[in-house]
XYZ file of C-alpha atoms in Angstrom:
629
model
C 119.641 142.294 -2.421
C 118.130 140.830 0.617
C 117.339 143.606 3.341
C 119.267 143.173 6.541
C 117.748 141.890 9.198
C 116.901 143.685 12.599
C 119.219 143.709 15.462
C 117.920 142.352 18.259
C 115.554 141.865 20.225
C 113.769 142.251 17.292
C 113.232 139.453 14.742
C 113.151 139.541 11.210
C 109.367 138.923 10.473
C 107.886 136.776 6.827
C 107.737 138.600 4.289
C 104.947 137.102 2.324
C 103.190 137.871 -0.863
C 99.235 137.504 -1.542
C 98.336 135.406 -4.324
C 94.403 135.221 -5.162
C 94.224 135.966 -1.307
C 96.506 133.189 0.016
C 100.126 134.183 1.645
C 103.246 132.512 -0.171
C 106.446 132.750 1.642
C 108.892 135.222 -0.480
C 111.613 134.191 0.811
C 111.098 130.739 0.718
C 108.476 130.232 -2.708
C 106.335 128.378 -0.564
C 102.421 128.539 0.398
C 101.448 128.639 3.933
C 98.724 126.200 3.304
C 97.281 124.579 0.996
C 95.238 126.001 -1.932
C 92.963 123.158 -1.862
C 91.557 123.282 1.460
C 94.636 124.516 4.271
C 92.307 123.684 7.065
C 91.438 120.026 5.533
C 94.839 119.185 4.956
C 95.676 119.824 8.538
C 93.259 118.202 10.009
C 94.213 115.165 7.816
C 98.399 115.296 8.079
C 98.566 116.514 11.506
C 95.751 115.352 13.552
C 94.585 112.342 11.490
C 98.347 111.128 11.041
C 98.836 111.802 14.888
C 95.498 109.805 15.815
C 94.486 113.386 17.575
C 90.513 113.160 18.116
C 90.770 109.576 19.610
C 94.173 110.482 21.606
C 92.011 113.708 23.054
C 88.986 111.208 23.773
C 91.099 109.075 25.535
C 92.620 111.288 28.497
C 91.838 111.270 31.982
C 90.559 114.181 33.925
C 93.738 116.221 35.027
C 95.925 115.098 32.138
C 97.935 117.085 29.838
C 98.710 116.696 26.519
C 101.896 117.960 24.910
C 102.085 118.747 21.134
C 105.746 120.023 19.539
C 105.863 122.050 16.652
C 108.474 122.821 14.125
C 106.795 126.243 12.017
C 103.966 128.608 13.696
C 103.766 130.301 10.474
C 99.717 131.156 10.560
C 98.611 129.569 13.647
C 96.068 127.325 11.362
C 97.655 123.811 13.056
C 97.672 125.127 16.342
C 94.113 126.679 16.244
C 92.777 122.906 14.497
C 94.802 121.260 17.289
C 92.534 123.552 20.008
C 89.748 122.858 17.773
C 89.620 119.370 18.078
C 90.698 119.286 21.561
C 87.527 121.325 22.701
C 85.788 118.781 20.816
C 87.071 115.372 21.919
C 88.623 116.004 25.548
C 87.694 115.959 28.843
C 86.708 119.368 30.282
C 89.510 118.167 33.026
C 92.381 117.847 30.290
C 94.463 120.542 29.270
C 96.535 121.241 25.741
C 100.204 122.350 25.660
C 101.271 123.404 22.233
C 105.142 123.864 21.782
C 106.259 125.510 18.775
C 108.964 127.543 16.830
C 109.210 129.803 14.337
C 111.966 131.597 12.785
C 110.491 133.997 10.551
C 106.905 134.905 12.207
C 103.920 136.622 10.537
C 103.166 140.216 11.604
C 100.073 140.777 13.415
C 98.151 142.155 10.850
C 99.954 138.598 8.157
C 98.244 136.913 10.990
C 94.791 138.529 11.051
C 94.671 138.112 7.303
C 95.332 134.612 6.757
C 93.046 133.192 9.331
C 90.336 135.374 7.775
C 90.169 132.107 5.495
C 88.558 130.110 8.333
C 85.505 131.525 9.604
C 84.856 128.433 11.583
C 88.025 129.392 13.684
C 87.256 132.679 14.186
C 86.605 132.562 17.984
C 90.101 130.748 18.554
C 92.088 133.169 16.402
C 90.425 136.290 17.729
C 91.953 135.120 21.425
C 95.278 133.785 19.466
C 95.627 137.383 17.863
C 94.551 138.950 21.502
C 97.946 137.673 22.577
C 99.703 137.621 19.695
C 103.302 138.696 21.050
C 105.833 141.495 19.616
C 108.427 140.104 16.969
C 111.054 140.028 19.343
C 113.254 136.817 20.050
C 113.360 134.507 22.503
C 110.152 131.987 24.606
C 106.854 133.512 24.698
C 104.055 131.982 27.180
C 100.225 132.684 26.225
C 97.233 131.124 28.584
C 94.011 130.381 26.320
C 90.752 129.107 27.048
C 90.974 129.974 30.600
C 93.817 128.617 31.332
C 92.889 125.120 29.608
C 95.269 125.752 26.582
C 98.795 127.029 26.964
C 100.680 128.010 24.045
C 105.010 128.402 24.528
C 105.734 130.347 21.009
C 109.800 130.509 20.823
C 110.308 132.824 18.243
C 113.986 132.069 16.799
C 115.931 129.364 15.388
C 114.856 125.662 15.912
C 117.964 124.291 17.195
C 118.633 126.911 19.530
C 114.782 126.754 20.923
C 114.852 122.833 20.915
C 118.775 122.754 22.844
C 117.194 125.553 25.323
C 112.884 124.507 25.956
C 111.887 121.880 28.586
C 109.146 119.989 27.758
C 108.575 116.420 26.222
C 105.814 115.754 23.661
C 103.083 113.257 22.668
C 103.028 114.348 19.175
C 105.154 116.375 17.161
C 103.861 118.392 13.564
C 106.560 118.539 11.477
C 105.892 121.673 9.451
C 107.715 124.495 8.178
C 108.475 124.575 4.024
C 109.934 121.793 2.410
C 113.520 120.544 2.780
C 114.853 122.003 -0.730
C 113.427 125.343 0.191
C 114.689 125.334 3.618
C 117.301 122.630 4.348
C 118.659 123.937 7.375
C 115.231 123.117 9.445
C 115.735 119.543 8.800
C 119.400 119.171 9.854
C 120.244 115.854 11.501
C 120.736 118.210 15.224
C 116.704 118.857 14.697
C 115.768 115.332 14.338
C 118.133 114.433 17.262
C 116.573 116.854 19.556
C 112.618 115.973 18.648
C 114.033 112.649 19.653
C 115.037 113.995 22.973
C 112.138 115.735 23.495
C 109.413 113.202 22.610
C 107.997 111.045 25.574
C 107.286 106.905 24.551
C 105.002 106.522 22.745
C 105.217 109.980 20.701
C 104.077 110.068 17.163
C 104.944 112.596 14.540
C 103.718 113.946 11.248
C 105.021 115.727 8.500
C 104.344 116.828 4.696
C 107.612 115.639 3.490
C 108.262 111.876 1.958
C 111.706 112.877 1.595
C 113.826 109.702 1.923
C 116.818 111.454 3.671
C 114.025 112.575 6.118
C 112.239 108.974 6.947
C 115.708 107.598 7.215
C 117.033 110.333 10.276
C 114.212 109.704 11.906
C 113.876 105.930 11.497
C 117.642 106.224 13.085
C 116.712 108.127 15.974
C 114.436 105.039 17.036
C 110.979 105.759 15.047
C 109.069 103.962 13.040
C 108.302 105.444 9.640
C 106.276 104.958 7.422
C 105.301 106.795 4.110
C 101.680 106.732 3.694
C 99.482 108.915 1.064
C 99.570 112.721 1.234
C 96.642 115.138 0.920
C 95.151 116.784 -2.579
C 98.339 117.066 -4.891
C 100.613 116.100 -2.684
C 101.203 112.178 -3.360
C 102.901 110.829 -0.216
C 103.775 112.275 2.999
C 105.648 110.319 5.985
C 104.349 109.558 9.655
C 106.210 107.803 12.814
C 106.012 106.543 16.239
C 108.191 105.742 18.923
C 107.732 102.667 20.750
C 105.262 102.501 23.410
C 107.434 101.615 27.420
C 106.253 102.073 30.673
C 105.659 105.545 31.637
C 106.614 107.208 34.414
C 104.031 109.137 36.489
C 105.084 112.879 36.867
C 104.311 112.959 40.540
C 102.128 115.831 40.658
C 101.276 117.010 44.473
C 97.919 116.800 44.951
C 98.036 119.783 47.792
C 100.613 122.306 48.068
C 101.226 124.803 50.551
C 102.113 128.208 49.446
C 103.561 130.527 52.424
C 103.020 134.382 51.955
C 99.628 136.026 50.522
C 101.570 138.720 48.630
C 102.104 138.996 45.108
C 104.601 136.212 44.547
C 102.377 133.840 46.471
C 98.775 134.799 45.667
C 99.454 134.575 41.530
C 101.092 131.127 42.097
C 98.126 129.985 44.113
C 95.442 131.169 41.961
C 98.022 130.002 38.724
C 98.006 126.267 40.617
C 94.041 126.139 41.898
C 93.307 126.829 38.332
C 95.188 123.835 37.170
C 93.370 121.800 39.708
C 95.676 120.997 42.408
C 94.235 122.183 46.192
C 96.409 125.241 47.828
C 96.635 125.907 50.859
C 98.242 129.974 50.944
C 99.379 130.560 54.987
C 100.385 134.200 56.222
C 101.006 136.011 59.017
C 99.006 138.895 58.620
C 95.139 139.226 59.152
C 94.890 138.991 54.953
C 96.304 138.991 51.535
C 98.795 141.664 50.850
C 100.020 142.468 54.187
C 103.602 143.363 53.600
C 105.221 144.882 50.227
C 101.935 143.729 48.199
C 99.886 145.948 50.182
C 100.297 149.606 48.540
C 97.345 150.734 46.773
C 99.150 151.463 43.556
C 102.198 149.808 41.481
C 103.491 150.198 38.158
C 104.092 148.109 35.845
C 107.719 148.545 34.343
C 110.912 147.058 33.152
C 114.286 148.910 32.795
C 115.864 146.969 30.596
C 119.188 146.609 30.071
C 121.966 148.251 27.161
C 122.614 144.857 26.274
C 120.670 141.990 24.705
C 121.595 139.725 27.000
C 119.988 137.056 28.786
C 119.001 139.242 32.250
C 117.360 141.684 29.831
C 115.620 139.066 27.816
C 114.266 137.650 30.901
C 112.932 141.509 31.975
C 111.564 142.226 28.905
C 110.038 138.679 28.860
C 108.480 138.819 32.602
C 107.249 142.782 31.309
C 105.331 141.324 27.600
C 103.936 138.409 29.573
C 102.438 140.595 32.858
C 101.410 142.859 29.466
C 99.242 139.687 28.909
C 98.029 138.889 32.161
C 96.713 141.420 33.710
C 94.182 142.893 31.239
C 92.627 139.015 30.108
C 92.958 137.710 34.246
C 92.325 140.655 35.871
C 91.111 144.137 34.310
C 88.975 145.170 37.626
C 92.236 146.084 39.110
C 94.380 146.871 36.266
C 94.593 151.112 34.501
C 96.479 151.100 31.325
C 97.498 154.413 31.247
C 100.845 154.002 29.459
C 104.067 154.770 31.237
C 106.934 157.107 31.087
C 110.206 156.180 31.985
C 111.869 159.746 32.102
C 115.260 160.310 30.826
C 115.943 163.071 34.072
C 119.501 163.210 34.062
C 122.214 163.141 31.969
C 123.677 159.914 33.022
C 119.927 158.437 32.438
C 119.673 160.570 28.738
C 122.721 158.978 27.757
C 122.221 155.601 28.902
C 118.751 155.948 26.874
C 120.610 157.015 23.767
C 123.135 154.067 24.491
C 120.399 151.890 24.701
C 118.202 152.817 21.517
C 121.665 153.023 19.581
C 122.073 149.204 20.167
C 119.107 147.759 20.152
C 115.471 147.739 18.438
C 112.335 147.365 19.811
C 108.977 147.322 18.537
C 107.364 150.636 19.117
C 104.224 148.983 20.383
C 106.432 147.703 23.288
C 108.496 151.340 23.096
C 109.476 154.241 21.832
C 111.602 157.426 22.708
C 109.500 160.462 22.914
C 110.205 164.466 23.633
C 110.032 166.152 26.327
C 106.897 167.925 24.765
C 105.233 164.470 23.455
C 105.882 163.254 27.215
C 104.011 166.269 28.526
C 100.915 165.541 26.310
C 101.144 162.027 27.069
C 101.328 162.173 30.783
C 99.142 165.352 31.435
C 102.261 167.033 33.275
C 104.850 169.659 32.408
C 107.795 167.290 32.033
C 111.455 169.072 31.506
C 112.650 166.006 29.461
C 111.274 163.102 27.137
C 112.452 159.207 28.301
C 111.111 155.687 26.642
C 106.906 155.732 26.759
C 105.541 151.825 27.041
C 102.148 152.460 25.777
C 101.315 149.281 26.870
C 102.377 149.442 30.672
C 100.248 151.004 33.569
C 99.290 150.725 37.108
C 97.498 148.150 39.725
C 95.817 148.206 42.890
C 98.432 145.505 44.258
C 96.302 145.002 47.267
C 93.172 144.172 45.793
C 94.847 142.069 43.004
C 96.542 139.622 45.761
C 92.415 139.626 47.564
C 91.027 138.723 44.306
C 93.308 136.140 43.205
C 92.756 134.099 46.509
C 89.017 134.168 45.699
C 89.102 130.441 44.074
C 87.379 127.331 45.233
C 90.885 125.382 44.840
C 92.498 127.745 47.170
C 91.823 127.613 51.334
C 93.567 130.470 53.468
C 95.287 130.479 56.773
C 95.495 134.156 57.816
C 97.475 135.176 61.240
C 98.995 132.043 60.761
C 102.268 132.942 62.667
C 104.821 130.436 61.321
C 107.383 128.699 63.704
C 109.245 125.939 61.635
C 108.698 124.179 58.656
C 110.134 120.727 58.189
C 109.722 117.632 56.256
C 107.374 114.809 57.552
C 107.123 111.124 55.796
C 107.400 112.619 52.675
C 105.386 115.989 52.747
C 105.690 119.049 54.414
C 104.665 120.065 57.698
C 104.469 124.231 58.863
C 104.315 124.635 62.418
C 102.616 127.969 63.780
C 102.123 129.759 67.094
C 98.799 128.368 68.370
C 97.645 126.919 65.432
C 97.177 123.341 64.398
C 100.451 122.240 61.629
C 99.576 122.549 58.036
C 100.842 119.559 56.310
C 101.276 119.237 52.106
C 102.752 117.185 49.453
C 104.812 120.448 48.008
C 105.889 123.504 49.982
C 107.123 127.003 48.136
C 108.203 130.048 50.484
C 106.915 133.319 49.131
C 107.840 135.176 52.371
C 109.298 138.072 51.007
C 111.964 139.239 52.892
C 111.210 136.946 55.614
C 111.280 134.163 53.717
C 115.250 133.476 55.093
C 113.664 132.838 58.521
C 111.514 129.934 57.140
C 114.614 128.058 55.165
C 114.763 124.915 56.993
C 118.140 125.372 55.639
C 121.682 126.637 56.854
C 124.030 128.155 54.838
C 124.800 131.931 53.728
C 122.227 133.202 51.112
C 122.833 136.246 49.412
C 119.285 138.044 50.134
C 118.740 141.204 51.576
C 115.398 143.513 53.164
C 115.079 146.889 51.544
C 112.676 149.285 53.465
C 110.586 151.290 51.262
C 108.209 154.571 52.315
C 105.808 155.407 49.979
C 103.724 159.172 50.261
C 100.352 159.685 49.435
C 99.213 163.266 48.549
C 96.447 165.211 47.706
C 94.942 165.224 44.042
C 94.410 169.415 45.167
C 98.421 169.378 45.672
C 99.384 168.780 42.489
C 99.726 171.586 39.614
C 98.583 168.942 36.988
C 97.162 165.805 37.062
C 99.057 162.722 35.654
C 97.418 160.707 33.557
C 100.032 158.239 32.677
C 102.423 157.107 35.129
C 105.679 158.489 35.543
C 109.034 157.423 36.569
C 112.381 158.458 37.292
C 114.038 159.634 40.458
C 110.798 158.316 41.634
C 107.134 157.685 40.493
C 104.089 159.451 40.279
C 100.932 157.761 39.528
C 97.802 158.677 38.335
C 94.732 159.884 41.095
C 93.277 156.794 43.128
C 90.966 157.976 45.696
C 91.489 161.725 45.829
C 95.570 161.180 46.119
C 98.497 160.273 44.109
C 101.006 158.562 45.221
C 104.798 158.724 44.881
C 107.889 157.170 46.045
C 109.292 155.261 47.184
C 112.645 154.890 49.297
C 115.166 152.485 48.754
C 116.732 151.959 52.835
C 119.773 149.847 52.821
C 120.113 148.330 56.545
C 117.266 150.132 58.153
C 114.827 147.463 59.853
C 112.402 150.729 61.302
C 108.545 149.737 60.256
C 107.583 153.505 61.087
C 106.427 156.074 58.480
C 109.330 158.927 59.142
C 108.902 162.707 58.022
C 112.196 162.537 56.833
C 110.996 159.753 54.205
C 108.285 161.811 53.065
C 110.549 164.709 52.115
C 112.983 163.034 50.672
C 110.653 161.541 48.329
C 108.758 164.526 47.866
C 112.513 166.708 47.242
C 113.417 163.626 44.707
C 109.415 164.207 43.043
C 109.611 168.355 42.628
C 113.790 167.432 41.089
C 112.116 164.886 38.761
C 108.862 167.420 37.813
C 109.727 170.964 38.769
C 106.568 172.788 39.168
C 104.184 170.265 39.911
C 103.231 170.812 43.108
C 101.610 173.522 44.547
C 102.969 173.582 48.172
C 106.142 174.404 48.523
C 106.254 171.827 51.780
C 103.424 169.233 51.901
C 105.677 166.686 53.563
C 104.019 167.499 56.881
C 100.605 166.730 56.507
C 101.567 163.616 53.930
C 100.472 160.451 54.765
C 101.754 156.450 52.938
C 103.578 153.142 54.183
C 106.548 151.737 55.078
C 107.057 147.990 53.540
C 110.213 145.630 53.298
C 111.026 143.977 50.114
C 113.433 141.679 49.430
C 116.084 141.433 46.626
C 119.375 139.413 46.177
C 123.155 140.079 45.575
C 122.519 140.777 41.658
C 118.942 141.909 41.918
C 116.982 139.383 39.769
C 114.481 136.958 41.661
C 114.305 133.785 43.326
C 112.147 130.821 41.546
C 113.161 127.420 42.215
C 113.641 124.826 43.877
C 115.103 125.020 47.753
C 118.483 124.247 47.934
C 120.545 123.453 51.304
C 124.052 125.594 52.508
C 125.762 122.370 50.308
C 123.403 123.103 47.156
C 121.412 120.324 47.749
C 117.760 120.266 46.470
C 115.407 119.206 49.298
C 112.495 117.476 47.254
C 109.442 119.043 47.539
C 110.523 122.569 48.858
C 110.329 125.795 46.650
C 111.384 129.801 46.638
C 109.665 132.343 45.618
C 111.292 135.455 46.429
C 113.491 137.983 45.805
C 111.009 140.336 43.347
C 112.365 143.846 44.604
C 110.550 146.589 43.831
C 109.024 144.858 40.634
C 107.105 142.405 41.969
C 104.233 143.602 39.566
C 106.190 142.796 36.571
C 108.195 139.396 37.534
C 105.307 137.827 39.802
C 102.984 136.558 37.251
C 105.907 134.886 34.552
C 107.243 133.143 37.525
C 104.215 132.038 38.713
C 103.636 129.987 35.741
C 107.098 128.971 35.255
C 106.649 127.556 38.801
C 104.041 126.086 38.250
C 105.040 124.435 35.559
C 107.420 122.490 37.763
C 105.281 121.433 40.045
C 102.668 120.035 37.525
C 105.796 118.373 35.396
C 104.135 120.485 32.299
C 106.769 122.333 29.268
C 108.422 125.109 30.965
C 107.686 128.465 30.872
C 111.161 129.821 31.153
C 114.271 128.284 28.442
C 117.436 126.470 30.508
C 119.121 129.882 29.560
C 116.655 132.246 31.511
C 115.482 129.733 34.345
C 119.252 129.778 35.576
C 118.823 133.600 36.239
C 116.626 132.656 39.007
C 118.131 129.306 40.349
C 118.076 129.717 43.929
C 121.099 127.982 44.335
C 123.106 130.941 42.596
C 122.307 132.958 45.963
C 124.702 130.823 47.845
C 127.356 132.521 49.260
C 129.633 130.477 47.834
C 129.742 128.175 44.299
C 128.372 124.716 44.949
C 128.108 121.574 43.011
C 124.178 120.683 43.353
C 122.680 116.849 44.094
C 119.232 115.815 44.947
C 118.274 114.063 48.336
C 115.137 112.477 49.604
């Protein structure tokens, strides 16, 4: 009897058996590749059939190329694909690989099978770097410095095809063969390659099934079987025809207002696509506002249910899991994190939580209060959910370093006055300052980012002040060495201090740092961690910062495009807003997922998760949305 599968978010991985060292699919009697030469036969169904090396060879500098895939299973077409890009593109180009898979290998499947390919080995060491947890649902992974992007759905191909954005230029056809798994080759999954192949778009596949050729002959290719590789006899190849193309209309400039975290990742995410950024903002440098504490965790709190706000936490949390070690380590402590279970409404909410769901345990796990204590360094009264792979930043140096790019210009003290469009760009007006003009504007104001809408209308956004208190390393009992969080956080040292906070002011616009802040974070801290400090009153002689961030009616973020107070979307406007007090976590998915847009490249974010942060939700009231010029 077959074993039941996971619930979600996890996914039922292969289960594969080893014969004379190669993986065959149990479940599905099939090899993986071929026992001939897996890595030949690739390069001759997939790339050969697809006209690959002299498609790469012929690209301009900036293109992109879009390959779709139907079966990851090893990685070995994807990392040939890479292979033979690095070999026959310009330096300029860039590779987006698009591909689904319902049953994926396990990390250590993985590791095994593309042992076989030695020649590979640099490509599948960074592919296995990023590798992501078994759970469901759109995956993003940046390779080769950016010049490679990989969007792994993991999940059923229908599903991913109705839900991705993107278009391809080729398609590989893979998975097992149609007796041995008939429902990948329904007539819904030819339909929807159809939809998302661009003119011109060729495909490839190991099947010469004739049921196949014909759906796909239907759909408006032409097929043709032609001769397979080693035992196979034939296999079947198609293209669409070739009409003119429309150019995607990439800006060649665009102007990013606000050097915080929102707007310094997109920038740097943009310059190192190519396109020139200009990042304005009022303060004398990056970080200014909510960006500029000297420590942040990195955390989700995801939801009870599976649903599709907690899918879209849990995928901003694996995806800044990614980021920040490979992009930016100098700024980045993976101490692990503890989110502690300090109440009883929070302990049963927990329980709830792991009762109805499962996660991999190298994304979390429920520990004790005594396996919290030896994990953090400090006494803690109860256990919570550790994320060994979380940690803090320096958020202030990380928004500094990402500006440091040759694509990327600043305009610091820039204090803006109006922004409006001008013969088709975008023009920002500031006090004593000469107008910045762009093809492609995107607010990243933070909460002031309202005051820059050229727009009218009621949107649903709101300023949250926030104190944060800074102690000193000599007040504490113990010394965290993991970050904590409950009631509040408490981070590991920085600098001879730790700090904690912070406060979450409804409706109070005062930028000073109050006494009455610090103590009520530091009452919340000694509630949360009895014991751990050794004053019984530091609040006095406590120093931190006082910071507004912005958040909307249901909490989750702002990243799309600008819409008017009739839900119109004015062409070449953006938002980027709305990150709360988790700007660490969402900031660097929605970066790319914006970016995406703006360089007309396969989405980052499925339909299903990008409508969780359509600005035109924050409305005040339900709107039917057109475009204007």
């Amino acid at each position: 009897m077959e074993p039941l599968a996971p619930s979600l978010p996890s996914i039922e991985p292969a289960t594969l058996e080893w014969r004379d060292g190669q993986p065959v699919s149990a479940r599905f009697g099939d090899v993986y590749f071929s026992r001939e030469n897996g890595l030949e036969e690739t390069r001759y169904v997939f790339l050969g059939h697809n006209r690959l090396p002299d498609r790469f060879s012929s690209l301009d500098e900036g293109d992109t190329f879009v390959i779709g895939e139907t079966g990851f299973g090893t990685g070995l077409n994807f990392l040939a694909a890479w292979q033979a890009f690095r070999d026959h593109a310009p330096s300029g180009a860039s590779l987006h690989f698009v591909s689904v898979e319902r049953y994926p290998l396990r990390a250590d499947d993985l590791r095994q099978a593309l042992a076989f390919w030695p020649e590979l080995s640099p490509l599948a060491e960074a592919l296995q770097q990023q590798y992501p947890p078994l759970v469901t649902g759109c995956h993003r992974l940046v390779l080769d410095g950016g010049r490679v992007r990989l969007t792994l759905y993991l999940g059923d191909a229908v599903e991913a095809l109705e839900d991705l954005s993107f278009r391809a230029d080729a398609w590989f056809l893979d998975g097992f063969a149609p007796a041995c798994n008939p429902d990948l080759w329904e007539q819904r999954v030819i339909e929807l390659v159809r939809t998302h192949s661009r003119p011109g778009a060729t495909l490839a596949t190991f099947t010469s099934v004739g049921r196949i050729r014909r759906g796909f002959a239907e759909a408006g290719f032409r097929m043709e079987k032609v001769a397979g590789f080693g035992h196979k006899r034939d296999m079947i190849r198609g293209e669409l025809p070739v009409s003119a193309r429309q150019s995607c209309g990439v800006p060649r400039c665009i102007l990013v207002v606000g050097a915080g975290l929102a707007g310094s990742l997109l920038a740097r995410n943009l310059a190192e696509r190519g396109v020139q950024v200009t990042v304005a903002d009022q303060g004398e440098g990056p970080g200014a506002g909510a960006s500029g504490n000297a420590q942040g965790a990195l955390y989700a709190k995801l939801g009870v249910q599976f649903n599709a706000q907690t899918q879209l936490s849990l995928a901003a949390l694996l995806h800044a899991q990614r980021y920040y070690p490979l992009n930016t380590p100098d700024v980045w402590h993976p101490t692990g994190l503890l989110m502690m279970a300090g109440s009883g409404q929070e302990r049963q909410r927990q329980q709830k939580f792991l009762q109805q769901n499962q996660y991999p345990e190298s994304i979390l796990r429920p520990v004790s209060a005594e396996q919290a204590t030896t994990l953090t360094g400090v006494p803690c009264p109860d256990g919570g959910l550790w994320f060994g792979q979380s940690g803090w930043l320096e958020p202030a140096r990380l928004c500094h370093n990402l500006l440091e790019h040759p694509n990327i210009k600043t305009e610091f003290g820039f204090r803006a006055t109006r922004l409006l469009p001008c013969n088709s760009r975008w023009c920002l007006s500031g006090e004593g300052r000469q107008d910045l003009v762009a093809d492609a504007v995107v607010i990243a104001g933070g909460h002031q980012t309202r005051a820059l809408m050229p727009v009218v209308g009621d949107y649903r956004m709101k300023a949250i002040r926030g104190q944060v208190t800074a102690l000193p390393v000599a007040s504490l009992t113990a010394q965290p060495r993991a970050v904590v969080t409950g009631t509040r956080y408490l981070n590991p040292p920085m600098g001879g201090q730790v700090i904690t906070g912070a406060t979450f002011d409804l409706h109070d616009p005062d930028p000073q740092e109050r006494l009455s802040s610090h103590q009520e974070n530091i009452d919340a801290l000694t509630g949360m961690l009895p014991g751990v400090l050794r004053e019984e009153n530091p609040a006095p002689s406590a120093t931190g910062r006082v910071s507004f961030r912005c958040t909307t009616h249901d909490y989750q973020p702002i990243a799309g495009p600008l819409v008017n107070g009739e839900g119109q979307v004015l062409d070449g406007a953006w938002l980027f807003t709305g990150l709360g007090s988790k700007g660490l976590m969402w900031a660097p998915l929605l970066a790319e997922y914006l970016a995406d847009c703006l360089c007309g490249e396969p989405l980052a974010l499925p339909k299903s998760l990008a409508a969780r942060v359509d600005p035109k939700r924050c409305l005040a009231e339900t709107v039917t949305t057109s475009r204007i010029a």
